[in-house]
Tab-separated table of C-alpha atoms in Angstrom:
chain	number	residue	atom	x	y	z
A	1271	UNK	CA	20.418	-71.539	36.451
A	1272	UNK	CA	16.500	-70.765	36.291
A	1273	UNK	CA	15.170	-70.795	40.109
A	1274	UNK	CA	11.610	-71.842	40.925
A	1275	UNK	CA	9.515	-68.852	42.058
A	1276	UNK	CA	5.749	-69.912	41.963
A	1277	UNK	CA	5.478	-71.567	45.394
A	1278	UNK	CA	8.104	-69.625	47.212
A	1279	UNK	CA	5.755	-67.136	48.621
A	1280	UNK	CA	3.658	-69.589	50.680
A	1281	UNK	CA	6.397	-72.301	51.523
A	1282	UNK	CA	8.491	-70.432	54.231
A	1283	UNK	CA	7.393	-69.069	57.572
A	1284	UNK	CA	7.635	-65.347	58.276
A	1285	UNK	CA	10.634	-64.533	60.157
A	1286	UNK	CA	9.955	-61.122	61.807
A	1287	UNK	CA	13.260	-60.244	63.757
A	1288	UNK	CA	16.988	-60.212	63.031
A	1289	UNK	CA	17.611	-63.029	65.506
A	1290	UNK	CA	15.040	-65.125	63.979
A	1291	UNK	CA	16.382	-64.616	60.563
A	1292	UNK	CA	19.915	-65.207	61.416
A	1293	UNK	CA	19.085	-68.411	63.467
A	1294	UNK	CA	17.267	-69.689	60.304
A	1295	UNK	CA	20.241	-68.670	57.907
A	1296	UNK	CA	22.536	-70.658	60.086
A	1297	UNK	CA	20.267	-73.694	60.314
A	1298	UNK	CA	20.181	-73.693	56.612
A	1299	UNK	CA	23.775	-73.217	56.165
A	1300	UNK	CA	24.946	-75.679	58.849
A	1301	UNK	CA	22.642	-78.480	57.800
A	1302	UNK	CA	24.482	-78.474	54.577
A	1303	UNK	CA	27.846	-78.139	56.055
A	1304	UNK	CA	28.269	-74.926	54.025
A	1305	UNK	CA	29.890	-72.768	56.693
A	1306	UNK	CA	33.373	-73.800	55.380
A	1307	UNK	CA	32.845	-72.077	52.288
A	1308	UNK	CA	31.457	-68.813	53.815
A	1309	UNK	CA	34.591	-66.922	53.927
A	1310	UNK	CA	34.221	-63.110	53.950
A	1311	UNK	CA	35.342	-62.981	50.584
A	1312	UNK	CA	32.920	-65.616	49.255
A	1313	UNK	CA	30.099	-64.271	51.043
A	1314	UNK	CA	30.710	-60.471	49.743
A	1315	UNK	CA	31.220	-61.956	46.259
A	1316	UNK	CA	27.797	-63.877	46.517
A	1317	UNK	CA	26.192	-60.825	47.828
A	1318	UNK	CA	27.412	-58.742	44.917
A	1319	UNK	CA	26.458	-61.282	42.454
A	1320	UNK	CA	22.988	-61.643	43.601
A	1321	UNK	CA	22.727	-57.946	43.762
A	1322	UNK	CA	23.510	-58.016	40.017
A	1323	UNK	CA	21.004	-60.478	39.265
A	1324	UNK	CA	18.434	-58.335	41.096
A	1325	UNK	CA	19.765	-55.200	38.984
A	1326	UNK	CA	19.392	-57.410	35.883
A	1327	UNK	CA	15.562	-57.587	36.470
A	1328	UNK	CA	15.533	-53.771	35.958
A	1329	UNK	CA	18.154	-53.477	33.219
A	1330	UNK	CA	17.178	-51.432	30.035
A	1331	UNK	CA	13.564	-50.913	31.383
A	1332	UNK	CA	11.961	-47.234	32.028
A	1333	UNK	CA	10.547	-46.680	35.318
A	1334	UNK	CA	6.938	-47.215	33.681
A	1335	UNK	CA	7.866	-50.814	32.329
A	1336	UNK	CA	9.166	-51.728	36.019
A	1337	UNK	CA	6.083	-50.674	37.365
A	1338	UNK	CA	4.051	-52.823	35.060
A	1339	UNK	CA	6.376	-55.787	35.454
A	1340	UNK	CA	6.001	-55.591	39.230
A	1341	UNK	CA	2.304	-55.979	38.896
A	1342	UNK	CA	2.931	-59.288	37.373
A	1343	UNK	CA	3.130	-61.737	40.105
A	1344	UNK	CA	5.787	-64.063	38.421
A	1345	UNK	CA	8.091	-60.974	37.714
A	1346	UNK	CA	7.482	-59.498	41.136
A	1347	UNK	CA	8.276	-62.929	42.870
A	1348	UNK	CA	11.390	-63.153	40.989
A	1349	UNK	CA	12.408	-59.646	42.268
A	1350	UNK	CA	11.510	-60.709	45.714
A	1351	UNK	CA	13.577	-63.791	45.526
A	1352	UNK	CA	16.782	-61.739	44.343
A	1353	UNK	CA	16.057	-59.406	47.202
A	1354	UNK	CA	15.851	-62.226	49.685
A	1355	UNK	CA	19.111	-63.566	48.308
A	1356	UNK	CA	21.030	-60.363	48.743
A	1357	UNK	CA	19.802	-60.028	52.355
A	1358	UNK	CA	20.379	-63.631	53.237
A	1359	UNK	CA	24.370	-63.176	52.120
A	1360	UNK	CA	24.633	-60.054	53.911
A	1361	UNK	CA	23.262	-61.681	56.949
A	1362	UNK	CA	25.635	-64.547	56.802
A	1363	UNK	CA	28.505	-61.951	55.992
A	1364	UNK	CA	27.430	-60.058	59.339
A	1365	UNK	CA	27.192	-63.429	61.182
A	1366	UNK	CA	30.609	-64.611	59.928
A	1367	UNK	CA	32.158	-61.016	60.930
A	1368	UNK	CA	30.371	-60.975	64.093
A	1369	UNK	CA	28.426	-57.832	63.245
A	1370	UNK	CA	25.351	-56.829	65.356
A	1371	UNK	CA	23.153	-55.864	62.337
A	1372	UNK	CA	20.543	-54.076	64.464
A	1373	UNK	CA	23.322	-51.885	66.050
A	1374	UNK	CA	25.073	-51.562	62.839
A	1375	UNK	CA	22.064	-50.081	61.086
A	1376	UNK	CA	20.986	-47.857	63.995
A	1377	UNK	CA	24.856	-46.730	64.102
A	1378	UNK	CA	24.543	-45.986	60.177
A	1379	UNK	CA	21.224	-44.072	60.350
A	1380	UNK	CA	22.535	-42.029	63.195
A	1381	UNK	CA	25.757	-41.272	61.232
A	1382	UNK	CA	23.501	-40.259	58.037
A	1383	UNK	CA	21.322	-38.017	60.147
A	1384	UNK	CA	24.422	-35.783	60.584
A	1385	UNK	CA	25.401	-36.115	56.921
A	1386	UNK	CA	22.035	-35.488	55.385
A	1387	UNK	CA	20.177	-32.731	57.672
A	1388	UNK	CA	16.619	-32.522	56.705
A	1389	UNK	CA	16.759	-28.904	56.078
A	1390	UNK	CA	19.403	-29.622	53.332
A	1391	UNK	CA	18.544	-32.998	52.093
A	1392	UNK	CA	14.875	-32.948	51.758
A	1393	UNK	CA	13.820	-33.850	48.299
A	1394	UNK	CA	17.286	-33.527	47.287
A	1395	UNK	CA	19.306	-36.496	45.735
A	1396	UNK	CA	22.820	-34.885	46.232
A	1397	UNK	CA	25.703	-36.686	48.183
A	1398	UNK	CA	26.304	-35.029	51.442
A	1399	UNK	CA	29.562	-33.479	50.326
A	1400	UNK	CA	27.578	-31.495	47.748
A	1401	UNK	CA	24.687	-30.313	50.284
A	1402	UNK	CA	24.946	-26.525	50.861
A	1403	UNK	CA	23.053	-23.787	53.109
A	1404	UNK	CA	20.207	-22.322	51.001
């Protein structure tokens, strides 16, 4: 289904905290009585599907083509919309699983600090298991 993109940027209010984002996502879901469908399995699947739709925007394109596309407002808006869909389903899954998103991200970053020390990982795309002392 083709999604409208042209007016999306100006319709919504800016939500600038995890709590505000979560509250608005819950409000939207609850107004439609969709919580009954938001099982962990369904939310994880929805998130994966939306991530695939995001990936499709870049499929078979070179980095230069993508860079050019992102300068086109309509194409950029379509990417922004897919990113928002992925985040929305991730937030709803976190809510369903009672995950504190801010704490989960802080904990993950702290764990990654240990896995990827700057001295070994800077400018390097290898997985942490492949990092070696110089």
